[in-house]
Amino acid sequence: MVNTFSNIGVFLFATLGILYLFAVLLRFMLQLARADFYNPISQGIVKITNPPLLPLRKVVPGLLGVDMASLVLALLVGWVMILGSGLLAGLGLLNPLPALLWSLLGCLSTVVAVVFVGLLISIVFSWIAPHSGHPALMLLRQLLEPFCAPVRRLIPPLGVIDISPIFVFILLTVVDKLLFGFAQMANMPAFVYGLFWHIPGF
């Protein structure tokens, strides 16, 4: 019975943690993509992430136009998620320094998964609702453009068919496998690896 409550505690804590991590990473990615700040979804993400982010910006300045405070906050959220889940699982306090590295790998893996799934959604809706003005789809296109545009410049469309997403999928899969290898090199426990999002099937 104790294990059951422990598993429930880990599940709830990790779920809330990964959802908030998703919001923080999404804010960073949207800023990097210079997405529409006034999009209602952007506004929602800003409201959710502002409470810890605004004080953090006072001590973590931006760098070359990059919001470093968002990156630091994402690392801290992942770090707390790892340490808290370890305590709830009865593993005791995990070593904080390796946990910080694991958090970095987990954040990168989550970004890869978000882009991968976002690209899938974008492709599906480009067929069923190619001219949709829904705020979520518009924001998704803006979010994916920095990842797709460099590949599109190297691999132009074949007529009306844009094949660049195929190569983006390949690159994302390669990056995901590399991150898995780095996680093994960093002795990242399977329990910790499973706390973060990964490409479906990996």
Coordinates of C-alpha atoms in Angstrom, one line a residue:
M1 CA 0.0 0.0 0.0
V2 CA 2.9 2.3 0.8
N3 CA 4.3 1.7 -2.7
T4 CA 1.0 2.5 -4.2
F5 CA 0.8 5.9 -2.5
S6 CA 4.5 6.5 -3.4
N7 CA 3.8 5.7 -7.1
I8 CA 0.8 8.0 -7.1
G9 CA 2.8 10.8 -5.5
V10 CA 5.6 10.4 -8.1
F11 CA 3.0 10.3 -10.9
L12 CA 1.3 13.5 -9.8
F13 CA 4.5 15.4 -9.0
A14 CA 6.2 14.4 -12.2
T15 CA 3.1 15.2 -14.3
L16 CA 2.8 18.7 -12.9
G17 CA 6.5 19.1 -13.2
I18 CA 6.7 18.1 -16.9
L19 CA 3.6 20.3 -17.8
Y20 CA 5.2 23.3 -16.2
L21 CA 8.5 22.5 -17.8
F22 CA 6.7 22.3 -21.2
A23 CA 5.3 25.8 -20.6
V24 CA 8.7 27.3 -19.7
L25 CA 10.4 25.6 -22.7
L26 CA 7.5 26.7 -25.0
R27 CA 8.0 30.3 -23.8
F28 CA 11.7 30.1 -24.6
M29 CA 11.1 28.6 -28.0
L30 CA 8.4 31.1 -28.9
Q31 CA 10.7 34.0 -28.0
L32 CA 13.4 32.4 -30.1
A33 CA 11.1 32.1 -33.0
R34 CA 9.8 35.6 -32.5
A35 CA 6.2 34.3 -32.5
D36 CA 3.2 36.5 -32.0
F37 CA 3.3 37.8 -28.4
Y38 CA -0.4 38.8 -28.6
N39 CA -1.6 35.4 -29.6
P40 CA -4.0 34.3 -26.8
I41 CA -2.0 31.1 -26.2
S42 CA 1.2 33.1 -26.0
Q43 CA -0.4 35.3 -23.4
G44 CA -1.5 32.3 -21.4
I45 CA 2.0 30.9 -21.4
V46 CA 3.4 34.3 -20.3
K47 CA 1.0 34.5 -17.4
I48 CA 1.8 30.9 -16.2
T49 CA 5.6 31.4 -16.4
N50 CA 5.9 35.0 -15.2
P51 CA 5.8 34.5 -11.4
P52 CA 9.2 32.7 -11.2
L53 CA 10.7 34.1 -14.4
L54 CA 10.4 37.9 -13.7
P55 CA 12.5 37.7 -10.4
L56 CA 15.0 35.4 -12.1
R57 CA 15.6 37.9 -14.9
K58 CA 16.9 40.3 -12.3
V59 CA 19.9 38.0 -11.7
V60 CA 20.1 36.2 -15.0
P61 CA 20.5 38.7 -17.9
G62 CA 19.8 37.9 -21.5
L63 CA 22.6 37.0 -23.9
L64 CA 22.7 38.1 -27.6
G65 CA 18.9 38.5 -27.5
V66 CA 18.4 35.0 -25.9
D67 CA 16.3 34.9 -22.8
M68 CA 18.8 33.0 -20.6
A69 CA 16.5 33.3 -17.6
S70 CA 14.0 31.0 -19.3
L71 CA 16.7 28.4 -19.9
V72 CA 17.8 28.6 -16.3
L73 CA 14.2 28.3 -15.1
A74 CA 13.7 25.2 -17.3
L75 CA 16.9 23.6 -15.8
L76 CA 15.7 24.4 -12.3
V77 CA 12.2 22.9 -12.9
G78 CA 13.7 19.7 -14.3
W79 CA 16.2 19.6 -11.4
V80 CA 13.4 20.0 -8.8
M81 CA 11.3 17.4 -10.7
I82 CA 14.2 14.9 -10.5
L83 CA 15.0 15.4 -6.9
G84 CA 11.4 15.6 -5.7
S85 CA 10.4 12.4 -7.6
G86 CA 13.4 10.6 -6.2
L87 CA 12.4 11.5 -2.7
L88 CA 8.8 10.5 -3.3
A89 CA 9.9 7.2 -4.8
G90 CA 11.9 6.4 -1.7
L91 CA 15.3 6.7 -3.4
G92 CA 16.5 9.4 -1.0
L93 CA 18.1 12.7 -2.1
L94 CA 19.8 12.1 -5.4
N95 CA 23.2 13.8 -6.0
P96 CA 22.3 17.4 -7.0
L97 CA 25.2 17.9 -9.4
P98 CA 24.5 14.9 -11.7
A99 CA 20.8 15.7 -11.4
L100 CA 21.5 19.1 -12.9
L101 CA 23.1 17.4 -15.9
W102 CA 20.2 15.0 -16.2
S103 CA 17.9 17.9 -16.2
L104 CA 19.7 19.5 -19.1
L105 CA 19.5 16.3 -21.1
G106 CA 15.9 15.9 -20.2
C107 CA 15.1 19.5 -21.2
L108 CA 16.8 18.9 -24.6
S109 CA 14.9 15.7 -25.1
T110 CA 11.6 17.4 -24.3
V111 CA 12.3 20.1 -26.8
V112 CA 13.0 17.4 -29.5
A113 CA 9.8 15.7 -28.6
V114 CA 7.8 18.9 -28.8
V115 CA 9.2 19.8 -32.2
F116 CA 8.6 16.2 -33.5
V117 CA 5.0 16.0 -32.3
G118 CA 4.3 19.6 -33.4
L119 CA 5.6 18.9 -36.9
L120 CA 3.3 15.9 -37.1
I121 CA 0.3 18.0 -36.0
S122 CA 1.3 20.7 -38.5
I123 CA 1.5 18.2 -41.4
V124 CA -1.9 16.7 -40.6
F125 CA -3.6 20.0 -40.4
S126 CA -1.9 21.2 -43.6
W127 CA -3.9 18.6 -45.4
I128 CA -7.2 18.8 -43.6
A129 CA -7.3 22.6 -42.9
P130 CA -4.5 24.2 -44.9
H131 CA -5.8 27.8 -44.5
S132 CA -6.9 27.6 -40.9
G133 CA -6.4 30.8 -38.9
H134 CA -6.8 29.0 -35.5
P135 CA -4.5 30.7 -33.0
A136 CA -2.9 27.3 -32.0
L137 CA -2.1 26.4 -35.5
M138 CA -0.7 29.8 -36.4
L139 CA 1.5 29.7 -33.3
L140 CA 2.6 26.2 -34.1
R141 CA 3.7 27.3 -37.6
Q142 CA 5.7 30.2 -36.2
L143 CA 7.3 27.9 -33.6
L144 CA 8.4 25.3 -36.2
E145 CA 9.7 27.8 -38.7
P146 CA 13.2 28.2 -37.2
F147 CA 13.6 24.4 -37.4
C148 CA 12.2 23.9 -40.8
A149 CA 13.5 27.0 -42.7
P150 CA 17.2 26.0 -42.8
V151 CA 16.3 22.6 -44.1
R152 CA 13.9 24.0 -46.6
R153 CA 16.7 26.3 -48.0
L154 CA 18.9 23.2 -48.6
I155 CA 16.1 21.0 -49.9
P156 CA 13.6 23.0 -51.9
P157 CA 10.0 21.7 -52.5
L158 CA 9.3 19.3 -55.3
G159 CA 6.6 21.2 -57.1
V160 CA 3.8 21.8 -54.5
I161 CA 5.2 19.1 -52.1
D162 CA 7.5 20.3 -49.3
I163 CA 9.7 17.3 -48.4
S164 CA 11.8 19.2 -45.9
P165 CA 9.8 17.8 -42.9
I166 CA 11.0 14.3 -43.8
F167 CA 14.6 15.4 -43.2
V168 CA 13.6 17.4 -40.1
F169 CA 12.1 14.1 -38.7
I170 CA 15.3 12.3 -39.5
L171 CA 17.5 14.9 -37.8
L172 CA 15.3 15.0 -34.7
T173 CA 15.4 11.2 -34.5
V174 CA 19.2 11.3 -34.7
V175 CA 19.4 14.0 -32.0
D176 CA 17.1 11.9 -29.8
K177 CA 19.3 8.9 -30.1
L178 CA 22.4 11.0 -29.4
L179 CA 20.7 12.4 -26.2
F180 CA 19.9 8.8 -25.2
G181 CA 23.6 7.9 -25.6
F182 CA 24.7 11.0 -23.6
A183 CA 22.1 10.0 -20.9
Q184 CA 23.7 6.6 -20.6
M185 CA 27.2 8.1 -20.4
A186 CA 26.0 10.4 -17.6
N187 CA 24.6 7.4 -15.7
M188 CA 21.1 8.8 -15.9
P189 CA 18.8 6.3 -14.2
A190 CA 15.9 4.9 -16.3
F191 CA 13.6 6.3 -13.6
V192 CA 14.9 9.8 -14.2
Y193 CA 15.0 9.4 -18.0
G194 CA 11.3 8.4 -18.0
L195 CA 10.3 11.6 -16.2
F196 CA 10.8 13.7 -19.4
W197 CA 9.2 13.6 -22.8
H198 CA 10.8 11.8 -25.7
I199 CA 10.0 11.1 -29.4
P200 CA 7.1 8.5 -29.4
G201 CA 8.5 5.0 -29.8
F202 CA 11.9 5.8 -28.2

